[in-house]
Amino acid sequence: TVAPTPVQRVRVVSKHEYGKGSLLLREYEGVDGCDGAALLAGFPSVSLTSILVANFFSNELHLPLIASISSPEFPVRAVVEKGQPTGGIRIFGDSRLVVVLCEAKLSPTLQWAAIEAILDFARRHQISTITTAEGLPSEDVSVDPKVHFISTHPVMFDQLSASGASPLNDAVVDGITGGFLAEAPLSDTHFTCVLASQSHLDPGAGAALTLAKVLKMLVPALDAANTQALELQAGKIQSTLKGAVSAQKRESEAAQLFYS
């Protein structure tokens, strides 16, 4: 257990505006320690998978806060993590990994501004690749996670292909990940998106566990991350889902007997 301490002040070393001033990116002292690292972005989408994966690696690697993004169009609130208040979009990182994390849903205008900010951050800090991890909800509650991907990174493309993952050939991808994909052919920064199928009843833990293991394969610096906590979370959810499905099946059978 870490002893409680007063809120730590941070020293801002640079400021950058995006979206005609709708977003302000403030970088803190020590941000240059992330130069050359890979970047993982976690934003809300059709499931919680992206946020779960990003939050897992940020906590597991004990990444320091190196920047934040604020906007007058964000809800007026602070996110307090480990006793430290921060803004709506937080950026954690060091030489191993940079994690951009946001739980709030953004308007399309703010999403494009956030994409612009992250791409500019990546350019300034020579980020090796930007990666997102997404869940693909399925109506099949017993679905086993199947991994799909799309990538501009030749080495990651070959690694994912060799692992048995399927290239994404025809799809419509919304949100921050969709915006990154739209900009990928025009950007000097490589981009990779990995996706895993999941039950529509699962908030994303099963897919998050699958994709965390995939990311450990792709980014050697993440190999030390222990996925046991995610495995326990996914196991509890799967057990709850099985119980719910069994109960639903029993209710259906009882109803059929009643009306037959």
C-alpha positions as a LaTeX table, in Angstrom:
\begin{tabular}{lrrr}
\hline
Residue & $x$ (\AA) & $y$ (\AA) & $z$ (\AA) \\
\hline
Thr1 & 0.00 & 0.00 & 0.00 \\
Val2 & 1.33 & 3.42 & $-1.01$ \\
Ala3 & 1.21 & 6.04 & 1.74 \\
Pro4 & $-1.03$ & 9.01 & 0.90 \\
Thr5 & 0.72 & 12.24 & $-0.12$ \\
Pro6 & $-0.45$ & 15.77 & $-0.99$ \\
Val7 & $-1.38$ & 16.45 & $-4.61$ \\
Gln8 & 1.80 & 16.76 & $-6.66$ \\
Arg9 & 2.24 & 19.94 & $-8.69$ \\
Val10 & 3.36 & 19.52 & $-12.28$ \\
Arg11 & 5.49 & 21.88 & $-14.36$ \\
Val12 & 4.14 & 22.61 & $-17.83$ \\
Val13 & 6.95 & 22.70 & $-20.42$ \\
Ser14 & 4.87 & 23.31 & $-23.57$ \\
Lys15 & 1.33 & 24.09 & $-24.72$ \\
His16 & $-0.30$ & 23.32 & $-28.07$ \\
Glu17 & $-3.78$ & 24.19 & $-29.35$ \\
Tyr18 & $-5.86$ & 22.17 & $-31.82$ \\
Gly19 & $-9.28$ & 22.37 & $-33.45$ \\
Lys20 & $-9.17$ & 26.18 & $-33.68$ \\
Gly21 & $-8.49$ & 26.36 & $-29.97$ \\
Ser22 & $-11.08$ & 23.82 & $-28.87$ \\
Leu23 & $-8.39$ & 21.55 & $-27.37$ \\
Leu24 & $-5.33$ & 22.47 & $-25.30$ \\
Leu25 & $-2.50$ & 19.94 & $-24.94$ \\
Arg26 & $-0.16$ & 20.65 & $-22.02$ \\
Glu27 & 3.07 & 18.65 & $-21.78$ \\
Tyr28 & 4.75 & 18.23 & $-18.41$ \\
Glu29 & 8.32 & 18.03 & $-17.25$ \\
Gly30 & 9.77 & 14.64 & $-18.19$ \\
Val31 & 7.68 & 14.24 & $-21.35$ \\
Asp32 & 10.84 & 13.80 & $-23.45$ \\
Gly33 & 11.39 & 10.48 & $-21.70$ \\
Cys34 & 8.75 & 8.96 & $-23.98$ \\
Asp35 & 10.57 & 9.83 & $-27.22$ \\
Gly36 & 10.62 & 6.86 & $-29.60$ \\
Ala37 & 8.09 & 4.76 & $-27.65$ \\
Ala38 & 4.94 & 3.11 & $-29.02$ \\
Leu39 & 1.59 & 4.80 & $-28.27$ \\
Leu40 & $-1.67$ & 3.13 & $-27.23$ \\
Ala41 & $-4.88$ & 5.16 & $-27.44$ \\
Gly42 & $-7.93$ & 4.23 & $-25.34$ \\
Phe43 & $-11.19$ & 6.07 & $-26.12$ \\
Pro44 & $-14.87$ & 5.07 & $-25.78$ \\
Ser45 & $-16.30$ & 3.02 & $-28.66$ \\
Val46 & $-18.91$ & 0.28 & $-29.03$ \\
Ser47 & $-17.53$ & $-1.44$ & $-25.90$ \\
Leu48 & $-15.17$ & $-0.74$ & $-22.99$ \\
Thr49 & $-12.40$ & $-2.87$ & $-24.52$ \\
Ser50 & $-10.22$ & 0.03 & $-25.66$ \\
Ile51 & $-10.37$ & 1.76 & $-22.27$ \\
Leu52 & $-9.80$ & $-1.49$ & $-20.34$ \\
Val53 & $-6.67$ & $-2.34$ & $-22.37$ \\
Ala54 & $-5.21$ & 1.18 & $-22.13$ \\
Asn55 & $-5.94$ & 1.45 & $-18.40$ \\
Phe56 & $-4.46$ & $-2.00$ & $-17.78$ \\
Phe57 & $-1.08$ & $-1.17$ & $-19.34$ \\
Ser58 & $-0.97$ & 2.28 & $-17.73$ \\
Asn59 & $-1.48$ & 0.76 & $-14.27$ \\
Glu60 & 0.57 & $-2.38$ & $-14.80$ \\
Leu61 & 3.61 & $-0.45$ & $-16.03$ \\
His62 & 3.15 & 2.37 & $-13.47$ \\
Leu63 & 3.45 & 4.97 & $-16.21$ \\
Pro64 & 3.88 & 8.57 & $-15.04$ \\
Leu65 & 1.56 & 11.38 & $-16.15$ \\
Ile66 & 3.41 & 13.33 & $-18.86$ \\
Ala67 & 0.66 & 15.43 & $-20.48$ \\
Ser68 & $-3.06$ & 16.19 & $-20.52$ \\
Ile69 & $-5.63$ & 17.55 & $-22.94$ \\
Ser70 & $-8.40$ & 19.89 & $-21.81$ \\
Ser71 & $-11.25$ & 21.71 & $-23.52$ \\
Pro72 & $-13.96$ & 24.20 & $-22.53$ \\
Glu73 & $-16.31$ & 21.79 & $-24.31$ \\
Phe74 & $-15.49$ & 18.91 & $-21.92$ \\
Pro75 & $-17.76$ & 18.23 & $-18.94$ \\
Val76 & $-16.51$ & 20.22 & $-15.94$ \\
Arg77 & $-14.89$ & 17.48 & $-13.87$ \\
Ala78 & $-11.55$ & 16.12 & $-12.69$ \\
Val79 & $-10.40$ & 12.53 & $-12.88$ \\
Val80 & $-8.55$ & 11.59 & $-9.67$ \\
Glu81 & $-6.16$ & 8.65 & $-10.03$ \\
Lys82 & $-3.95$ & 7.56 & $-7.15$ \\
Gly83 & $-4.66$ & 10.84 & $-5.39$ \\
Gln84 & $-3.67$ & 12.98 & $-8.39$ \\
Pro85 & $-6.36$ & 15.06 & $-10.17$ \\
Thr86 & $-6.07$ & 15.41 & $-13.95$ \\
Gly87 & $-8.16$ & 16.55 & $-16.92$ \\
Gly88 & $-10.44$ & 14.62 & $-19.23$ \\
Ile89 & $-7.75$ & 13.21 & $-21.55$ \\
Arg90 & $-4.62$ & 12.00 & $-19.78$ \\
Ile91 & $-1.33$ & 10.98 & $-21.35$ \\
Phe92 & 0.93 & 8.62 & $-19.38$ \\
Gly93 & 4.26 & 7.29 & $-20.58$ \\
Asp94 & 7.96 & 6.66 & $-20.54$ \\
Ser95 & 10.44 & 4.96 & $-22.87$ \\
Arg96 & 8.38 & 1.74 & $-22.88$ \\
Leu97 & 4.92 & 2.98 & $-23.84$ \\
Val98 & 2.70 & 6.06 & $-24.08$ \\
Val99 & $-0.97$ & 5.64 & $-23.13$ \\
Val100 & $-3.64$ & 8.18 & $-24.07$ \\
Leu101 & $-6.74$ & 7.57 & $-21.96$ \\
Cys102 & $-10.21$ & 9.12 & $-22.05$ \\
Glu103 & $-13.50$ & 7.71 & $-20.74$ \\
Ala104 & $-15.76$ & 10.55 & $-21.94$ \\
Lys105 & $-17.53$ & 10.41 & $-25.29$ \\
Leu106 & $-16.41$ & 13.28 & $-27.51$ \\
Ser107 & $-18.34$ & 15.11 & $-30.22$ \\
Pro108 & $-17.14$ & 14.47 & $-33.81$ \\
Thr109 & $-15.46$ & 17.91 & $-33.84$ \\
Leu110 & $-13.54$ & 17.15 & $-30.64$ \\
Gln111 & $-12.64$ & 13.67 & $-31.89$ \\
Trp112 & $-10.96$ & 15.17 & $-34.97$ \\
Ala113 & $-9.19$ & 17.72 & $-32.78$ \\
Ala114 & $-7.98$ & 14.92 & $-30.47$ \\
Ile115 & $-6.71$ & 12.94 & $-33.46$ \\
Glu116 & $-4.85$ & 16.04 & $-34.68$ \\
Ala117 & $-3.35$ & 16.53 & $-31.21$ \\
Ile118 & $-2.21$ & 12.91 & $-30.87$ \\
Leu119 & $-0.70$ & 12.81 & $-34.37$ \\
Asp120 & 1.19 & 16.03 & $-33.65$ \\
Phe121 & 2.36 & 14.66 & $-30.29$ \\
Ala122 & 3.52 & 11.51 & $-32.09$ \\
Arg123 & 5.45 & 13.56 & $-34.65$ \\
Arg124 & 7.21 & 15.71 & $-32.03$ \\
His125 & 8.21 & 12.72 & $-29.90$ \\
Gln126 & 9.13 & 10.35 & $-32.76$ \\
Ile127 & 6.47 & 7.84 & $-31.64$ \\
Ser128 & 7.22 & 4.52 & $-33.37$ \\
Thr129 & 3.60 & 3.49 & $-33.91$ \\
Ile130 & 0.06 & 4.36 & $-32.76$ \\
Thr131 & $-2.10$ & 1.40 & $-31.76$ \\
Thr132 & $-5.73$ & 0.99 & $-30.73$ \\
Ala133 & $-7.50$ & $-2.10$ & $-29.38$ \\
Glu134 & $-11.22$ & $-2.52$ & $-30.04$ \\
Gly135 & $-13.98$ & $-5.03$ & $-29.26$ \\
Leu136 & $-16.35$ & $-6.36$ & $-31.91$ \\
Pro137 & $-19.69$ & $-7.20$ & $-30.23$ \\
Ser138 & $-21.40$ & $-10.40$ & $-31.38$ \\
Glu139 & $-24.93$ & $-11.68$ & $-30.75$ \\
Asp140 & $-23.39$ & $-15.09$ & $-29.96$ \\
Val141 & $-22.92$ & $-15.14$ & $-26.16$ \\
Ser142 & $-20.57$ & $-18.13$ & $-26.40$ \\
Val143 & $-18.26$ & $-16.48$ & $-28.93$ \\
Asp144 & $-14.53$ & $-17.13$ & $-28.60$ \\
Pro145 & $-12.45$ & $-14.00$ & $-29.22$ \\
Lys146 & $-11.23$ & $-13.92$ & $-32.81$ \\
Val147 & $-8.58$ & $-11.34$ & $-33.61$ \\
His148 & $-8.72$ & $-9.06$ & $-36.64$ \\
Phe149 & $-6.32$ & $-6.28$ & $-37.53$ \\
Ile150 & $-5.36$ & $-3.52$ & $-39.95$ \\
Ser151 & $-1.89$ & $-1.99$ & $-39.99$ \\
Thr152 & 0.50 & 0.25 & $-41.93$ \\
His153 & 3.45 & $-1.23$ & $-40.00$ \\
Pro154 & 5.11 & $-3.99$ & $-42.13$ \\
Val155 & 6.66 & $-5.84$ & $-39.18$ \\
Met156 & 3.46 & $-5.78$ & $-37.09$ \\
Phe157 & 1.45 & $-6.83$ & $-40.13$ \\
Asp158 & 3.67 & $-9.90$ & $-40.56$ \\
Gln159 & 3.60 & $-10.71$ & $-36.82$ \\
Leu160 & $-0.19$ & $-10.53$ & $-36.67$ \\
Ser161 & $-0.59$ & $-12.59$ & $-39.84$ \\
Ala162 & 1.78 & $-15.26$ & $-38.48$ \\
Ser163 & $-0.19$ & $-15.38$ & $-35.21$ \\
Gly164 & $-3.36$ & $-16.41$ & $-37.07$ \\
Ala165 & $-5.14$ & $-13.05$ & $-36.83$ \\
Ser166 & $-7.24$ & $-12.06$ & $-39.84$ \\
Pro167 & $-6.64$ & $-8.84$ & $-41.82$ \\
Leu168 & $-9.62$ & $-6.47$ & $-41.80$ \\
Asn169 & $-10.61$ & $-6.08$ & $-45.46$ \\
Asp170 & $-14.16$ & $-4.67$ & $-45.45$ \\
Ala171 & $-15.55$ & $-2.73$ & $-42.50$ \\
Val172 & $-16.85$ & 0.62 & $-41.29$ \\
Val173 & $-14.94$ & 1.79 & $-38.21$ \\
Asp174 & $-16.30$ & 4.71 & $-36.18$ \\
Gly175 & $-14.81$ & 6.97 & $-33.54$ \\
Ile176 & $-11.19$ & 7.83 & $-32.79$ \\
Thr177 & $-9.95$ & 4.55 & $-34.29$ \\
Gly178 & $-11.87$ & 5.25 & $-37.50$ \\
Gly179 & $-10.33$ & 8.71 & $-37.67$ \\
Phe180 & $-6.83$ & 7.33 & $-37.22$ \\
Leu181 & $-7.51$ & 4.79 & $-39.96$ \\
Ala182 & $-8.72$ & 7.52 & $-42.31$ \\
Glu183 & $-5.51$ & 9.50 & $-41.70$ \\
Ala184 & $-3.16$ & 6.49 & $-41.70$ \\
Pro185 & $-2.33$ & 6.53 & $-45.45$ \\
Leu186 & $-1.46$ & 10.24 & $-45.15$ \\
Ser187 & 0.65 & 10.11 & $-41.97$ \\
Asp188 & 4.34 & 9.40 & $-41.44$ \\
Thr189 & 3.47 & 7.65 & $-38.16$ \\
His190 & 2.57 & 3.98 & $-38.44$ \\
Phe191 & $-0.87$ & 2.91 & $-37.21$ \\
Thr192 & $-2.19$ & $-0.49$ & $-36.14$ \\
Cys193 & $-5.66$ & $-1.46$ & $-34.93$ \\
Val194 & $-6.30$ & $-4.86$ & $-33.37$ \\
Leu195 & $-9.88$ & $-6.02$ & $-32.79$ \\
Ala196 & $-11.34$ & $-9.02$ & $-30.95$ \\
Ser197 & $-14.87$ & $-10.38$ & $-31.13$ \\
Gln198 & $-16.86$ & $-10.52$ & $-27.88$ \\
Ser199 & $-20.34$ & $-11.32$ & $-26.63$ \\
His200 & $-22.65$ & $-8.30$ & $-26.79$ \\
Leu201 & $-23.37$ & $-9.00$ & $-23.08$ \\
Asp202 & $-19.67$ & $-8.67$ & $-22.17$ \\
Pro203 & $-18.58$ & $-5.07$ & $-21.47$ \\
Gly204 & $-15.22$ & $-5.92$ & $-23.03$ \\
Ala205 & $-13.10$ & $-7.79$ & $-20.47$ \\
Gly206 & $-12.75$ & $-10.96$ & $-22.56$ \\
Ala207 & $-11.69$ & $-9.07$ & $-25.66$ \\
Ala208 & $-9.42$ & $-6.86$ & $-23.54$ \\
Leu209 & $-7.57$ & $-9.89$ & $-22.21$ \\
Thr210 & $-7.11$ & $-11.32$ & $-25.71$ \\
Leu211 & $-5.86$ & $-8.00$ & $-27.10$ \\
Ala212 & $-3.55$ & $-7.32$ & $-24.15$ \\
Lys213 & $-1.77$ & $-10.59$ & $-24.97$ \\
Val214 & $-1.62$ & $-9.58$ & $-28.65$ \\
Leu215 & $-0.06$ & $-6.22$ & $-27.75$ \\
Lys216 & 2.53 & $-7.93$ & $-25.54$ \\
Met217 & 3.56 & $-9.89$ & $-28.63$ \\
Leu218 & 3.76 & $-6.77$ & $-30.80$ \\
Val219 & 5.58 & $-4.45$ & $-28.37$ \\
Pro220 & 8.55 & $-6.18$ & $-26.65$ \\
Ala221 & 8.65 & $-3.53$ & $-23.89$ \\
Leu222 & 5.22 & $-4.75$ & $-22.70$ \\
Asp223 & 6.31 & $-8.35$ & $-22.16$ \\
Ala224 & 6.78 & $-7.82$ & $-18.41$ \\
Ala225 & 3.11 & $-6.80$ & $-17.95$ \\
Asn226 & 1.22 & $-9.44$ & $-15.96$ \\
Thr227 & $-2.26$ & $-10.10$ & $-17.38$ \\
Gln228 & $-3.43$ & $-12.05$ & $-14.31$ \\
Ala229 & $-5.70$ & $-9.23$ & $-13.10$ \\
Leu230 & $-7.38$ & $-9.05$ & $-16.51$ \\
Glu231 & $-7.74$ & $-12.84$ & $-16.57$ \\
Leu232 & $-9.53$ & $-12.79$ & $-13.20$ \\
Gln233 & $-11.84$ & $-9.99$ & $-14.36$ \\
Ala234 & $-12.62$ & $-11.77$ & $-17.63$ \\
Gly235 & $-13.22$ & $-15.06$ & $-15.78$ \\
Lys236 & $-15.72$ & $-13.45$ & $-13.39$ \\
Ile237 & $-17.62$ & $-11.85$ & $-16.26$ \\
Gln238 & $-17.67$ & $-15.08$ & $-18.26$ \\
Ser239 & $-18.99$ & $-16.95$ & $-15.22$ \\
Thr240 & $-21.71$ & $-14.32$ & $-14.74$ \\
Leu241 & $-22.64$ & $-14.52$ & $-18.43$ \\
Lys242 & $-22.91$ & $-18.32$ & $-18.32$ \\
Gly243 & $-25.14$ & $-18.07$ & $-15.25$ \\
Ala244 & $-27.35$ & $-15.49$ & $-16.95$ \\
Val245 & $-27.63$ & $-17.57$ & $-20.13$ \\
Ser246 & $-28.49$ & $-20.72$ & $-18.12$ \\
Ala247 & $-31.15$ & $-18.84$ & $-16.16$ \\
Gln248 & $-32.60$ & $-17.41$ & $-19.38$ \\
Lys249 & $-32.69$ & $-20.90$ & $-20.90$ \\
Arg250 & $-34.48$ & $-22.32$ & $-17.86$ \\
Glu251 & $-37.04$ & $-19.50$ & $-17.96$ \\
Ser252 & $-37.63$ & $-20.11$ & $-21.67$ \\
Glu253 & $-38.12$ & $-23.85$ & $-21.11$ \\
Ala254 & $-40.51$ & $-23.18$ & $-18.23$ \\
Ala255 & $-42.53$ & $-20.77$ & $-20.36$ \\
Gln256 & $-42.76$ & $-23.34$ & $-23.17$ \\
Leu257 & $-44.07$ & $-25.97$ & $-20.69$ \\
Phe258 & $-46.60$ & $-23.48$ & $-19.29$ \\
Tyr259 & $-48.03$ & $-22.58$ & $-22.69$ \\
Ser260 & $-47.84$ & $-26.06$ & $-24.26$ \\
\hline
\end{tabular}
